Structure formats: structure tokens, C-alpha cells
Short mmCIF file of C-alpha atoms and ligand atoms in Angstrom, two decimals:
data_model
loop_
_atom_site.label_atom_id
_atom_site.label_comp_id
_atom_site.label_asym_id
_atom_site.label_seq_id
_atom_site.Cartn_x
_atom_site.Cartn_y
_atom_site.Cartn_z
CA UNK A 979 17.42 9.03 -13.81
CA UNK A 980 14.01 10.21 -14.44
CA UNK A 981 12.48 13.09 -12.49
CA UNK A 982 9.30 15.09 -12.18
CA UNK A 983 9.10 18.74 -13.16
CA UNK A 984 5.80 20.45 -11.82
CA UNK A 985 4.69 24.31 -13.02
CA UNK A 986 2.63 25.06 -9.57
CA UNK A 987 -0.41 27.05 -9.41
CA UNK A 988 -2.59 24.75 -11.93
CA UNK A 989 -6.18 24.40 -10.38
CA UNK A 990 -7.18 20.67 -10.87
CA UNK A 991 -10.37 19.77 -12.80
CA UNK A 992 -11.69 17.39 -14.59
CA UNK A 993 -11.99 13.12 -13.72
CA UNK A 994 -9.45 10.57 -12.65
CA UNK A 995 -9.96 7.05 -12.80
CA UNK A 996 -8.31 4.83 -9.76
CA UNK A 997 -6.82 1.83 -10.09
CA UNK A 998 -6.84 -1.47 -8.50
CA UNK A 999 -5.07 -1.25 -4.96
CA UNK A 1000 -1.99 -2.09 -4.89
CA UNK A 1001 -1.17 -3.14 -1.50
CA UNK A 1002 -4.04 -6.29 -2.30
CA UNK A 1003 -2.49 -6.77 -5.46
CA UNK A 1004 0.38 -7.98 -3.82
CA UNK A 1005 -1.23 -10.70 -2.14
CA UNK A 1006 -3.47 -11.62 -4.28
CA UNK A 1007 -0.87 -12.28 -6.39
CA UNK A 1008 0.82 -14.59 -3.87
CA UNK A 1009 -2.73 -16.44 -3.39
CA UNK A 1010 -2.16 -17.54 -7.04
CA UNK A 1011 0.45 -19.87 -5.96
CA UNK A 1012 -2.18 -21.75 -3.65
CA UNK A 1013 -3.56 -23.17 -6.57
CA UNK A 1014 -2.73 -25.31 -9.31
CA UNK A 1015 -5.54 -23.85 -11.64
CA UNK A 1016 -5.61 -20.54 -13.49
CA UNK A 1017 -6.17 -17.06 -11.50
CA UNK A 1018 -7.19 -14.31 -13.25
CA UNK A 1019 -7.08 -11.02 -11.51
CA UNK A 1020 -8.75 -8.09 -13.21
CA UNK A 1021 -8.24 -4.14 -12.49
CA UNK A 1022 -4.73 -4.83 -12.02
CA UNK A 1023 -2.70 -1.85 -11.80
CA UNK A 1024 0.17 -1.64 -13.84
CA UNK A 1025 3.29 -0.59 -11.22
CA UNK A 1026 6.81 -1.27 -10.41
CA UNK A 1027 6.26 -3.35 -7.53
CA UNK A 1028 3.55 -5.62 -9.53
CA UNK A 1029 6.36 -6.41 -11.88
CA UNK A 1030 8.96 -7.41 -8.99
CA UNK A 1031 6.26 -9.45 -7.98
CA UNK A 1032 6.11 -11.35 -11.32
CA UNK A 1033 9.86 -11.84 -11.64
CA UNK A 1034 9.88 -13.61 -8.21
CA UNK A 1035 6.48 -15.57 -9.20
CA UNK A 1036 8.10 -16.18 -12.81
CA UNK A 1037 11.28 -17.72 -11.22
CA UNK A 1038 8.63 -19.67 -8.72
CA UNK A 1039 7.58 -21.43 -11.83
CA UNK A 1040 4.69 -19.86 -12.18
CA UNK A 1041 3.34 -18.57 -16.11
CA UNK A 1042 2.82 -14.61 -15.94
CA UNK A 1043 0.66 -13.09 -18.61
CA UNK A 1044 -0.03 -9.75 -18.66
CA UNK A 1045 -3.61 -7.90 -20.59
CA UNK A 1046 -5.41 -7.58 -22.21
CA UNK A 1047 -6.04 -4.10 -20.49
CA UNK A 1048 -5.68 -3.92 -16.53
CA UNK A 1049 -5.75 -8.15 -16.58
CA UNK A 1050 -3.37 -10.85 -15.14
CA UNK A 1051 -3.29 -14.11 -15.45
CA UNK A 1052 -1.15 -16.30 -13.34
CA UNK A 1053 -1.09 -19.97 -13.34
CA UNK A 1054 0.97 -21.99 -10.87
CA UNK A 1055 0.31 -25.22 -12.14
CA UNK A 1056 3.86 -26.54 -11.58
CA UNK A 1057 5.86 -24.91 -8.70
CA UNK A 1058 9.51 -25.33 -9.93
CA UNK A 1059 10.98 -23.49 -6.76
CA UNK A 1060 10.67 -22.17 -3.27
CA UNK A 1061 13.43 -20.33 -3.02
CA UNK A 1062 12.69 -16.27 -2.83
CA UNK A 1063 16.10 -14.30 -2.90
CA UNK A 1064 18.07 -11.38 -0.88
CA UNK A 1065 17.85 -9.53 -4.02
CA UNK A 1066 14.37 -9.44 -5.15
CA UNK A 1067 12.80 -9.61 -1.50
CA UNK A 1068 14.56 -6.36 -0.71
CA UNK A 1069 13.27 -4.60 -3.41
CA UNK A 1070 10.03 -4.93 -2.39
CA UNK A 1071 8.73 -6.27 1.27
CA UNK A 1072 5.49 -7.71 0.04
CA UNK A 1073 7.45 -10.59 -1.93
CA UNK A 1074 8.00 -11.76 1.74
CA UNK A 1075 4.74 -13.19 1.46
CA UNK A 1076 4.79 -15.95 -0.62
CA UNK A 1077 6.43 -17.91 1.75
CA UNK A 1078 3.51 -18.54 3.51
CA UNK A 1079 1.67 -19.97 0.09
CA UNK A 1080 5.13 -21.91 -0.55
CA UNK A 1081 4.81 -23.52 2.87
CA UNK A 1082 1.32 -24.54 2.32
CA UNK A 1083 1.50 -25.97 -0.92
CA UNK A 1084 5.08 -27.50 -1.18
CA UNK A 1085 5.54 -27.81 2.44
CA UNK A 1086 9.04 -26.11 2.32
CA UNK A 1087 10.07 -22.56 1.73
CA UNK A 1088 13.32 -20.24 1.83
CA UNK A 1089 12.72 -16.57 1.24
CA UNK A 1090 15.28 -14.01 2.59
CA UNK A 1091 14.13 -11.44 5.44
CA UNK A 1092 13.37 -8.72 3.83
CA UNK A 1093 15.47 -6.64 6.28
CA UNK A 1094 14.39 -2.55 7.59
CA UNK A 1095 13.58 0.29 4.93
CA UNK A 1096 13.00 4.15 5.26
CA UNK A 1097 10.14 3.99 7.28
CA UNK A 1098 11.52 1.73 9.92
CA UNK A 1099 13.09 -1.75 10.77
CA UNK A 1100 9.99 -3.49 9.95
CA UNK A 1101 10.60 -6.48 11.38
CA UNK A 1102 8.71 -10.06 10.55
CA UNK A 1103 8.22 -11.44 14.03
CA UNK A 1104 4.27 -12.42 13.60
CA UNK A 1105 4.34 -13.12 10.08
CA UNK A 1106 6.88 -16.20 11.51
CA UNK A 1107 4.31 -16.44 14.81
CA UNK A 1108 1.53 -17.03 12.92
CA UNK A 1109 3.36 -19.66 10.73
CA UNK A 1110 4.26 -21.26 13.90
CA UNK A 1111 1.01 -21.40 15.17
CA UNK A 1112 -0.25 -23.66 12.07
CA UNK A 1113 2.76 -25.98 13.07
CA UNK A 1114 6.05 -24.46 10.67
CA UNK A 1115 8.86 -25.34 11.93
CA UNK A 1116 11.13 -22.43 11.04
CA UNK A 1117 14.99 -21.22 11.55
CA UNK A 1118 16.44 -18.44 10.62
CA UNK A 1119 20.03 -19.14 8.95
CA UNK A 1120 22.31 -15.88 7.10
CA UNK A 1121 19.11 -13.67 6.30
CA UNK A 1122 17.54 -16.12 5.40
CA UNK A 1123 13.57 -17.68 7.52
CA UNK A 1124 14.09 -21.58 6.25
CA UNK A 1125 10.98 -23.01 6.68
CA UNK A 1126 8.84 -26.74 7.04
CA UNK A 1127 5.73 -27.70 7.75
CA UNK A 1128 5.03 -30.94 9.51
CA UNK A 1129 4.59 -34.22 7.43
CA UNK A 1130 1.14 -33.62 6.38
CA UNK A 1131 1.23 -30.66 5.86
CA UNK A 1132 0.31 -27.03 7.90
CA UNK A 1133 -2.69 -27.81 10.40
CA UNK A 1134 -5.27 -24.83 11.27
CA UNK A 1135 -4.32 -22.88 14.30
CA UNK A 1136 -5.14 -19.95 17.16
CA UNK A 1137 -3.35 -17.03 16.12
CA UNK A 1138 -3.55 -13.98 18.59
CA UNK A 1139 -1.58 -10.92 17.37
CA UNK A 1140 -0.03 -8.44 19.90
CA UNK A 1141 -0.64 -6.13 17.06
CA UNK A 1142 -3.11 -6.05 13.97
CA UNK A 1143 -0.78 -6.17 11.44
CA UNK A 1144 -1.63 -5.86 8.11
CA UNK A 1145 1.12 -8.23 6.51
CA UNK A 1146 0.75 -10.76 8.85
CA UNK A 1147 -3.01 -11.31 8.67
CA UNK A 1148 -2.83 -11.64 4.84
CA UNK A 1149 0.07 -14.39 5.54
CA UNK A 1150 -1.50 -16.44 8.27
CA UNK A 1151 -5.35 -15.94 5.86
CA UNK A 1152 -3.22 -17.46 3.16
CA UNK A 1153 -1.13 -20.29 4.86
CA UNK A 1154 -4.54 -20.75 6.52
CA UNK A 1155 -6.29 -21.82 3.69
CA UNK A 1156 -4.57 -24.78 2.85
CA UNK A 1157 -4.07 -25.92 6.23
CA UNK A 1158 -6.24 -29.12 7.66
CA UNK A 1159 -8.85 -28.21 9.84
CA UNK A 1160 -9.86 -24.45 11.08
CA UNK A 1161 -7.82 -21.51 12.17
CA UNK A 1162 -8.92 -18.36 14.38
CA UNK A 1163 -6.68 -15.02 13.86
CA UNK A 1164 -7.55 -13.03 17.01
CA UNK A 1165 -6.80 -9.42 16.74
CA UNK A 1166 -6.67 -9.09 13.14
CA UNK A 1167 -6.04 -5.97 10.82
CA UNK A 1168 -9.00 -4.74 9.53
CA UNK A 1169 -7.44 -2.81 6.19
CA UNK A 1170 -10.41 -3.16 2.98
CA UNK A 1171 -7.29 -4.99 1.32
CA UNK A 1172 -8.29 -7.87 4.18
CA UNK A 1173 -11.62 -8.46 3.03
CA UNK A 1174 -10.43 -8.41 -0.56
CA UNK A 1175 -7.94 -11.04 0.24
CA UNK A 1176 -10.56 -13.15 1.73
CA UNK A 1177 -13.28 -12.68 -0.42
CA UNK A 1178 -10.62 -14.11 -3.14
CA UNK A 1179 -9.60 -16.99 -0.67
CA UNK A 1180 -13.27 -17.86 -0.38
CA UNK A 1181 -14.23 -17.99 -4.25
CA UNK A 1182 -11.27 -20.30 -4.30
CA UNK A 1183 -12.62 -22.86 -2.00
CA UNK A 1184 -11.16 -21.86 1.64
CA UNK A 1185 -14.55 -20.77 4.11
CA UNK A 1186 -13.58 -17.48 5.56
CA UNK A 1187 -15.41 -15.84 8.09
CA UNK A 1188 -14.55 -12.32 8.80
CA UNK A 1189 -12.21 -11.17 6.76
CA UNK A 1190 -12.04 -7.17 7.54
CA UNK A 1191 -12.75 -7.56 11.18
CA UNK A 1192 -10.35 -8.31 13.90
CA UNK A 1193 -11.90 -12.03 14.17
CA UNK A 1194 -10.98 -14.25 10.96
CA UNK A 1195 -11.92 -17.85 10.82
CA UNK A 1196 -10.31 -19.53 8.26
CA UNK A 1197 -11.74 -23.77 7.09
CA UNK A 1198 -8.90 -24.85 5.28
CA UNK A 1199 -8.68 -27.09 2.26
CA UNK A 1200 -6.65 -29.79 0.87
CA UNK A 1201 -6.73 -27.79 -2.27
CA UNK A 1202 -8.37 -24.92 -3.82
CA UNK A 1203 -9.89 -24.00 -6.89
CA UNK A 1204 -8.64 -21.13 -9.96
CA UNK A 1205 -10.61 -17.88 -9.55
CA UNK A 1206 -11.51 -14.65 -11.52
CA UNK A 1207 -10.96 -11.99 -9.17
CA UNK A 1208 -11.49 -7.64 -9.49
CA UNK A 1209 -8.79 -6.06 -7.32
CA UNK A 1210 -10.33 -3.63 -4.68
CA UNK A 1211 -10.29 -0.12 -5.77
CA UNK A 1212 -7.06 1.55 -4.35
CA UNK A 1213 -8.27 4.21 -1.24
CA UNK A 1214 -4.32 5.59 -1.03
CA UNK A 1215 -4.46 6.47 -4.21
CA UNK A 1216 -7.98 7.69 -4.00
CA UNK A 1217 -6.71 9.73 -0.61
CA UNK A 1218 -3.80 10.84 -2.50
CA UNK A 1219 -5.71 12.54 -5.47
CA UNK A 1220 -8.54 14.22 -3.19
CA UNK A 1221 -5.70 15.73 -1.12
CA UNK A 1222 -4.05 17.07 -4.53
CA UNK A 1223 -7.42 18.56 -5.58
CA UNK A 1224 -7.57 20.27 -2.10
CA UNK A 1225 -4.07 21.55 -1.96
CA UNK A 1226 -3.89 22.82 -5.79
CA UNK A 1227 -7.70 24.23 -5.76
CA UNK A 1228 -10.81 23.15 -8.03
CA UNK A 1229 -13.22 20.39 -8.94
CA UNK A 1230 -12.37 16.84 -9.70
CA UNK A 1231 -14.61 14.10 -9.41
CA UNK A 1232 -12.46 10.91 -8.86
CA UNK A 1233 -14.37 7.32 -10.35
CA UNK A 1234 -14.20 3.54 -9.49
CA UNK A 1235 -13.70 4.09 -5.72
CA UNK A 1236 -14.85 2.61 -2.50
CA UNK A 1237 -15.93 6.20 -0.63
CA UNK A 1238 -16.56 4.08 2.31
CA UNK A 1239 -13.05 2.98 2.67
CA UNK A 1240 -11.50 6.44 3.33
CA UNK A 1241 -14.26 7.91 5.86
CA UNK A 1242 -11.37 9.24 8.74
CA UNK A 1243 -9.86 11.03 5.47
CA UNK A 1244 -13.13 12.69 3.98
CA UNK A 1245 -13.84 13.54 7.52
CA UNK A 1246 -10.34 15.42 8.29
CA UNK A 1247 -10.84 16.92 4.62
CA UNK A 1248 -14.48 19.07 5.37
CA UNK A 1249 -12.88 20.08 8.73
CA UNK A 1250 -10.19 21.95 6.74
CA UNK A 1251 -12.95 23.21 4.82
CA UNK A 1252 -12.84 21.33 1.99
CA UNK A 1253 -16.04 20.22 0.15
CA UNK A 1254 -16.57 16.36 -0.42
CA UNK A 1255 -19.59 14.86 -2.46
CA UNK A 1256 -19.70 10.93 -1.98
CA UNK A 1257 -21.08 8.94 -4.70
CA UNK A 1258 -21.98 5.26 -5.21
CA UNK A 1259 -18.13 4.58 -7.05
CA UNK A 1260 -17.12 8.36 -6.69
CA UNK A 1261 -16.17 11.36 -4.98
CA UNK A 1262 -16.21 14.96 -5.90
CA UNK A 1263 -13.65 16.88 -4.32
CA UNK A 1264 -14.59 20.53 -4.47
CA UNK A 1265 -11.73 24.20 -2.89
CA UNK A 1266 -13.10 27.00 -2.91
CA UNK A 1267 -12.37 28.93 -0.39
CA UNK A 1268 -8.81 30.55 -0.54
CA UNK A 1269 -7.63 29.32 3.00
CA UNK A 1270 -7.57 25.60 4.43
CA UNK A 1271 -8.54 25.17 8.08
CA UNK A 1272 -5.25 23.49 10.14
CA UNK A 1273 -6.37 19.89 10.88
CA UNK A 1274 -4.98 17.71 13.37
CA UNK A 1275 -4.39 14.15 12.82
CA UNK A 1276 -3.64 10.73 14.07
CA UNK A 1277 -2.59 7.77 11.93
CA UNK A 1278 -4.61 4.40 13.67
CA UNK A 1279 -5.23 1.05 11.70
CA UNK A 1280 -8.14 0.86 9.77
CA UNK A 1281 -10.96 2.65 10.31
CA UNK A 1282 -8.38 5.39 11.13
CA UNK A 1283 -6.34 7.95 9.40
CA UNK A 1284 -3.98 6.10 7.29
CA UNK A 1285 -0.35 6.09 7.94
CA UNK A 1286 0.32 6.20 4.65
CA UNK A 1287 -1.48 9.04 3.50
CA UNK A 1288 -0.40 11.13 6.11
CA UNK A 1289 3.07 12.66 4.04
CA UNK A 1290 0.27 13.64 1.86
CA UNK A 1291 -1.94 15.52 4.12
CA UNK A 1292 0.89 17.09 5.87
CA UNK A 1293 1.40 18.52 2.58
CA UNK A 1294 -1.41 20.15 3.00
CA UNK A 1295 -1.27 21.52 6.16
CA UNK A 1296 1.48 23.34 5.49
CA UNK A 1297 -0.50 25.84 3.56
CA UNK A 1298 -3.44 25.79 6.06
CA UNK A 1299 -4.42 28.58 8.79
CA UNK A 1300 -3.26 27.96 11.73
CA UNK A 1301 -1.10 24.89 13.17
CA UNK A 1302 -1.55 21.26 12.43
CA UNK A 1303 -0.41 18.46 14.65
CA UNK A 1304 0.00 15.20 12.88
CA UNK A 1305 1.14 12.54 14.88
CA UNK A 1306 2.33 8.87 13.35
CA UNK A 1307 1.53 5.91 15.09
CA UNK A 1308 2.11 2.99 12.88
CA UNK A 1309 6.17 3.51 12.05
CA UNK A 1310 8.88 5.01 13.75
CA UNK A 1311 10.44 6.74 10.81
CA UNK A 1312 8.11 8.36 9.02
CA UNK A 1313 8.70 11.94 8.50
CA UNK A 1314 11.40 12.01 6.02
CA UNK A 1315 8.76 14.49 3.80
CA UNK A 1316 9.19 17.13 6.41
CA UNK A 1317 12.76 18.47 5.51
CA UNK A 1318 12.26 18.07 1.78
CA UNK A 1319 8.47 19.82 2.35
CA UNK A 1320 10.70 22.54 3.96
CA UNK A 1321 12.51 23.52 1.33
CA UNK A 1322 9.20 24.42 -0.59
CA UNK A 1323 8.83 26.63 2.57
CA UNK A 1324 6.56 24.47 4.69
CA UNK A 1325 6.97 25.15 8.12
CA UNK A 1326 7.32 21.58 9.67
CA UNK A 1327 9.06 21.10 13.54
CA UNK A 1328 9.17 16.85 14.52
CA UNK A 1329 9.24 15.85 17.60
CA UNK A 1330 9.77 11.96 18.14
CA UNK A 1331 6.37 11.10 16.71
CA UNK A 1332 5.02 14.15 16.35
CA UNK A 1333 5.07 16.81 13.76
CA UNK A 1334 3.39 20.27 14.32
CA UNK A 1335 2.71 22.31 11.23
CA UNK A 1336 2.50 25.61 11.14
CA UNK A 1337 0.78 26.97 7.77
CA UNK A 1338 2.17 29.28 5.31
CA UNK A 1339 0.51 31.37 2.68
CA UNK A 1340 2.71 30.28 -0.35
CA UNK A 1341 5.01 27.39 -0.84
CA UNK A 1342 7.81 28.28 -3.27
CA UNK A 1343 8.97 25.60 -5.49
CA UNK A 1344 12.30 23.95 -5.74
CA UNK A 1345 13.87 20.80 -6.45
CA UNK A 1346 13.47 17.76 -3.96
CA UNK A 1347 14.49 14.45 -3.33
CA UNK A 1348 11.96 11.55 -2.91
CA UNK A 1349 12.76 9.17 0.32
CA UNK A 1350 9.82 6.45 0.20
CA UNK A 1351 6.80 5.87 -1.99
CA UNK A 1352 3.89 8.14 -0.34
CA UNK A 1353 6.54 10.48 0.61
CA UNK A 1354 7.72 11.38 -2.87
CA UNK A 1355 3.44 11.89 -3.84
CA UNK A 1356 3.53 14.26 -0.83
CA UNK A 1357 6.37 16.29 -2.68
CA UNK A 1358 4.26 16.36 -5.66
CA UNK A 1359 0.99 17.35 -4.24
CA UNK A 1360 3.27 20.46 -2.71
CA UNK A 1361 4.73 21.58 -5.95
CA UNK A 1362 1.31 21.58 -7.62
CA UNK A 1363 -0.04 23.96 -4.85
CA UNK A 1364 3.84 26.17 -5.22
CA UNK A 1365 4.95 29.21 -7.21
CA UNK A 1366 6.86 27.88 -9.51
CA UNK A 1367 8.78 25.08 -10.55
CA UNK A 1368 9.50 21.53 -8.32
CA UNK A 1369 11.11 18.98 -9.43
CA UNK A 1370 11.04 15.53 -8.26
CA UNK A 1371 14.07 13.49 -8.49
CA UNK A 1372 14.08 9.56 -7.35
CA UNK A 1373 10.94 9.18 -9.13
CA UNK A 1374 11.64 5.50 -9.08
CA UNK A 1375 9.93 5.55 -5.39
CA UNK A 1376 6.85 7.04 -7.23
CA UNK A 1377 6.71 4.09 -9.69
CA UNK A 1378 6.04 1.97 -7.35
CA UNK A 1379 2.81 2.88 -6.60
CA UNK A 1380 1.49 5.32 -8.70
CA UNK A 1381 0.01 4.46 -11.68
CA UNK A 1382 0.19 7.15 -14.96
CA UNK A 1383 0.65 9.70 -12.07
CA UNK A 1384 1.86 12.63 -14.22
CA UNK A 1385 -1.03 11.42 -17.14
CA UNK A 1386 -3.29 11.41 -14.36
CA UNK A 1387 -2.69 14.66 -13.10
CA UNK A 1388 -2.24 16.68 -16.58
CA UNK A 1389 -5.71 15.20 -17.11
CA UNK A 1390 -6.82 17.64 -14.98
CA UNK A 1391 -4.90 20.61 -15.82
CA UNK A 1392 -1.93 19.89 -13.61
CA UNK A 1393 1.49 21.57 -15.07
CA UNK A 1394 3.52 18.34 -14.63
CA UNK A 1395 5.83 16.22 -16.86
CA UNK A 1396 8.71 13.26 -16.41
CA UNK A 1397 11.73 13.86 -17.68
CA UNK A 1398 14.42 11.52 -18.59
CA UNK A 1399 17.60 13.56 -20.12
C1 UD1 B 662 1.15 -2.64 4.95
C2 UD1 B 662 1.19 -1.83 3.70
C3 UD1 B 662 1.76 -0.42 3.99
C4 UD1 B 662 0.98 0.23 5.13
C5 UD1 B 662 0.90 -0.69 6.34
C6 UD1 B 662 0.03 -0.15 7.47
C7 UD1 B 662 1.56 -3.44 1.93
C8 UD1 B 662 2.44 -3.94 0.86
N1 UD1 B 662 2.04 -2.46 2.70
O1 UD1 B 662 2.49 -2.82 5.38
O2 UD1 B 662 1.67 0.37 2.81
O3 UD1 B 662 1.64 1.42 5.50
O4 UD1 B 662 0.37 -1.97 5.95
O5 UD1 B 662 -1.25 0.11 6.99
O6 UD1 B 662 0.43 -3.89 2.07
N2 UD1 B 662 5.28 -5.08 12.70
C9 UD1 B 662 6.02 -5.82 13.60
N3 UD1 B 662 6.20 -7.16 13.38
C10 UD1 B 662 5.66 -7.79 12.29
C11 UD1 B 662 4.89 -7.04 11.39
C12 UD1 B 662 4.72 -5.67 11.62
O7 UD1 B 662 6.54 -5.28 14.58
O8 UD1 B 662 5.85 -9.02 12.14
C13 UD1 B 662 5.13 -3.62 12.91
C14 UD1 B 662 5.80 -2.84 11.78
O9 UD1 B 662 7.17 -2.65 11.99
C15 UD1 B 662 5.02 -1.54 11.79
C16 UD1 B 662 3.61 -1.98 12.20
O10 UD1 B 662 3.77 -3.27 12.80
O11 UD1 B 662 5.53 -0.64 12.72
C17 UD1 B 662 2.62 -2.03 11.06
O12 UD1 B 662 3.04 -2.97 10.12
P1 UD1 B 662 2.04 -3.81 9.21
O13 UD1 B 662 0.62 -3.50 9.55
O14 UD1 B 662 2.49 -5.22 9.23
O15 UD1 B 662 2.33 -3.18 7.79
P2 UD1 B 662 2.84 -3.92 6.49
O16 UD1 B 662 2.02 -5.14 6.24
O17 UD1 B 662 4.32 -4.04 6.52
#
């Protein structure tokens, strides 16, 4: 099993490129199946979870080509299947969305639940609201959500959502836009990868209104159109990189980003005395000084701190002055870094939803175990700021969402290679 061996102490400098965001390439990729034309999607990053998506799309029916470059072009002309299975769906949660799209299009959809992970249990309970709302009729049957939509087909909807979730508001936007007549999501998530979604949706055909704020209206269409679509720049990635720079020391300028999407982190960043130069596409992430101010922070949906870059900052708290209290408020579960940031020689105490940090002036490397996918970054970022050597093992969690990661990071001077033996 491949792992990741890191010589700490390396001062980062240098340029990184960022890819497309994830997280919206998910989706969009499910929005491909709410046409019968071609989608292209460009700035595509190449990941682990991109390709699950495209064996569940390929056994969909639907004719994956990959490139030239950071391209993909899917084309659903002919759906051959709605049928999404244990196997693939737990894998990788976001393939639970394309049972909206099914729904929409072929009026009938089985996809398994995609069950808890790491983080938390995760459950699906407004994803299957919001389908509701637009008139599915769904059951749930041995893991399984078997679902219909009325004989002609979804209808718009009200949607209210006790909570802006993020996966839900991409699957009632989608479902939405092939449903007769208008839908209103009330309380939506307001994530950049929202407005991407929806500024895709509405080159395809479907009016949306809103898409990014917590009101989305939604004109659905009887059918919708192919597209050519650039994936939103990815601001975890972008978050996890300018927290690197900051915890390893030096100057690295990071290109094709959004700066605007990760304001609570650039904010938390020059309190801990960090220096960050916004550009039109770019940052500059500048340490000097020898000691980090201790930050406290919050995750909160969009416009707040992210939930999931906070493994990553608490990585580097733990070599700031002073304590640090970072407190997660999205999931349940979601310190599993803190023991493994321990044995670096982080000094991490959780309590229920709250960890408190207490700085140290050196983190020691040693070998660690990746739990999730920003968790195992977090682990990285620490052993590029330790004495020493880390290594990463369960680097499969890192494949997931990191794209070139180690090519990335030796770039800029980073001490860091995958090893397979
Ligand atoms: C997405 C992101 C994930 C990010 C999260 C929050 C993808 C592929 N993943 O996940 O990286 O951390 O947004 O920004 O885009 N919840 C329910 N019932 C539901 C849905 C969610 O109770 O039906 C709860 C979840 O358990 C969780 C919270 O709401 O505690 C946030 O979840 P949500 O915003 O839906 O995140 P995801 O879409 O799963």
C-alpha cells in the first residue's frame, strides 16, 4: 500500500497551480445525466473519487472520455440503467446524487444509501425531503431509497431545509431543473460549489435564480441542452496549500484561485501572523516571522471557516504561541487528526466538539495513519513543518482529493515522496 514519506523542515517556495474543485466536480458530473446532449467539463481534476464517479456514470450508460488535458466529456445520450449499487455508493457519498438526475429524467431510480463514514453518520434525510417535495414517491427497502416520480414526471416544489446542506441543495437544484413548473429552496447552502452548479444548470437551459444564496429559484424544463462548462477553482485545496506554506515557512504564490471564496481563512491566517497578498486569480502566502499567533476558530457554512479545512489549520496551531480553540460545528466526528497530530508532538485535548490546542515549539516526526481525506493533508502539512521524517500510510484517503499532492509540494522545495514497496 502506498505511503508518504516527508523530510520536515523544507521552507516552501515557488508556485502551485489549483485545480478544479472537486466537491462541484461531483455534481456537475451528475448534471450530465440531465441531458441527452454532450457535456464537456473543463479544469477537471484528475482524482480518485472523479473516477468512482465515472464507473457508476459508465455503468449508467453514459460514454466517459477523458482529455485531452484537465477535460471530460460525458454524454448521456442513452440511459441504459438507474440502478446505483451498495458497492460503488459507499465508496464515495457524492455518487448518492445521481439519483436525483435519474428521477428526473427516467422517472425511476434505485441507488443504495450511502450509509455513515469517519466523520459521522451522515444521514440523507433532506436529500429524500426535497425529492418529496417535487412529488417522488420514495421507500426505502434493504439499504436501498427506491424511488418514482409521478406520471408526468417531477413537478417544481417549496423546499425549506431545517439545515443548509450542501448535498441536498445540489440534489433538489438538479431534480429541480427538469421538473414542470418552478421550485423555491428556502434556506439553501451557500458553498461557491452552489453557484457553480447553477451557473452550469442555467447554460443548460434551467432559469436559476440565486444559486449561492440561501434563496434558489429554480424554472424547470422539459429538457435541457449539452454545455461546455470550467469547474470552479478548488478553495480546500487552495486553503490547504496556504496553510502548508504557513506551517513549513516561506513564499509561495498559489494561481487559478477564487481569493474571494476563502475570506474567513485568509482572515484567521494574518491573525496568526501570517502575511497574505490577494490577487485577481492568486494569493501569495508569505512566514516570516519564527512564531505563529494561536488562532481560535469556528467551522460555520459558507461564508465561514470551513469544516473541512479545519484538520488542516489545527495542524497549525499546534506549533503556534499560545492556545488555540477550534471548535467543529458541521460533523460530530471530526477530530480523528488529533491523536495521530499527537504523535508528531502536538498538544491537542477534545472535548465533545471542541479541541483546545496548546502550541509547541517543534513537532517531531513519525509515522501516522490517515483516517479521512482532509485529515490525512493535515498529517502532511505537520510533517513538512517536523524534524524529521513522517510518513503517511493510507494514502488512498489522500487520493481522493488531492491532485499531484507530493508533485505539487516538491515543486516548492517540499522533502516529500510516495512510496509503493
Ligand atoms: C459536502 C462536501 C464536504 C463538506 C460538507 C460541508 C461534497 C462531496 N462534500 O458534504 O466535503 O465537508 O459539504 O461543507 O461536496 N445532514 C443531515 N441530513 C442530510 C444531509 C446532511 O443531517 O440529509 C447533516 C450531515 O450529517 C452533516 C451536515 O448536515 O452533519 C452537513 O452536511 P452537508 O452540508 O450535507 O455536507 P455534504 O453535502 O455531505
Amino acid at each position: 500500500m502506498d505511503r508518504i514519506v516527508i523530510q520536515g523542515g523544507a521552507r516552501l517556495n515557488g508556485t502551485i497551480g489549483i485545480s478544479g474543485a472537486k466537491n462541484s466536480a461531483l455534481k456537475l458530473m451528475a448534471a450530465a445525466l440531465l441531458t441527452d446532449e454532450t457535456v464537456v467539463l473543463e479544469n477537471m481534476p484528475r482524482l480518485a473519487d472523479s473516477r468512482y464517479m465515472a464507473q457508476l456514470m459508465a455503468r449508467l450508460g453514459v460514454q466517459i472520455e477523458e482529455g485531452p488535458g484537465s477535460r471530460m466529456t460525458l454524454d448521456a445520450g442513452t440511459i441504459t440503467g438507474v440502478f446505483a449499487s451498495y458497492d460503488l455508493v459507499r465508496k464515495m457519498r457524492a455518487t448518492f446524487n445521481v439519483l436525483g438526475p435519474l428521477l428526473a429524467r427516467e422517472g425511476r431510480a434505485k441507488v443504495s444509501l450511502p450509509g455513515g463514514c469517519a466523520i459521522g453518520a451522515r444521514p440523507v434525510d433532506l436529500h429524500l425531503k426535497a425529492l418529496e417535495a417535487l412529488g417522488a414517491q420514495i421507500e426505502l427497502s434493504e439499504g436501498y431509497v427506491i424511488a418514482e416520480a409521478p406520471k408526468g414526471g417531477l413537478v417544481g416544489g417549496e423546499i425549506d431545509l431545517p439545515f443548509a446542506s450542501v448535498g441536498a441543495t445540489e440534489h433538489a437544484m438538479l431534480a429541480a431543473s427538469l421538473a414542470r413548473g418552478e421550485t423555491v429552496i428556502e434556506n439553501a447552502a451557500r458553498e461557491p460549489e452552489l453557484a457553480d452548479l447553477g451557473e452550469m444548470l442555467t447554460s443548460m437551459g434551467a432559469l436559476v435564480e440565486g444559486a449561492g444564496t440561501s434563496t434558489v429559484k429554480i424554472q424547470g424544463q422539459k429538457s435541457l441542452s449539452g454545455v461546455t462548462h470550467s469547474v470552479v477553482p478548488d478553495r480546500i485545496e487552495t486553503a490547504t496549500y496556504a496553510i502548508a506554506v504557513a506551517a513549513a515557512g516561506g513564499d509561495v504564490t498559489l494561481t487559478g484561485i477564487r481569493p474571494d471564496h476563502n475570506k474567513s481563512l485568509w482572515h484567521a491566517l494574518s491573525e496568526a501572523g501570517v502575511s497574505v497578498e490577494t490577487g485577481t486569480d492568486t494569493v501569495r502566502i508569505m512566514r516570516k516571522a519564527d512564531k505563529l499567533k494561536a488562532v481560535d476558530i469556528e467551522t460555520q457554512p459558507f461564508p465561514g471557516f470551513p469544516t473541512d479545512a479545519q484538520a488542516q489549520f489545527m495542524a497549525l496551531m499546534a506549533l503556534a504561541d499560545g492556545a488555540s480553540v477550534i471548535r467543529e460545528t458541521i460533523f460530530e466526528n471530526r477530530f480523528m487528526h488529533a491523536p495521530e497530530l499527537a504523535r508528531l508532538g502536538a498538544d491537542i485535548s477534545v472535548h465533545g466538539n471542541e479541541a483546545i490546542v496548546r502550541g509547541v515549539d517543534a513537532l517531531r516526526g513519525a509515522p501516522v495513519m490517515a483516517t479521512d481525506l482532509r485529515a490525512s493533508v493535515s498529517l502532511v502539512i505537520a510533517g513538512l513543518a517536523a524534524e524529521g521524517e513522517t510518513v503517511v500510510n493510507r494514502v488512498y484517503h489522500l487520493d481522493r482529493g488531492f491532485e499531484r499532492l507530493e508533485a505539487k509540494l516538491a515543486g516548492c522545495g517540499a522533502q516529500i515522496e510516495r512510496r509503493s514497496d
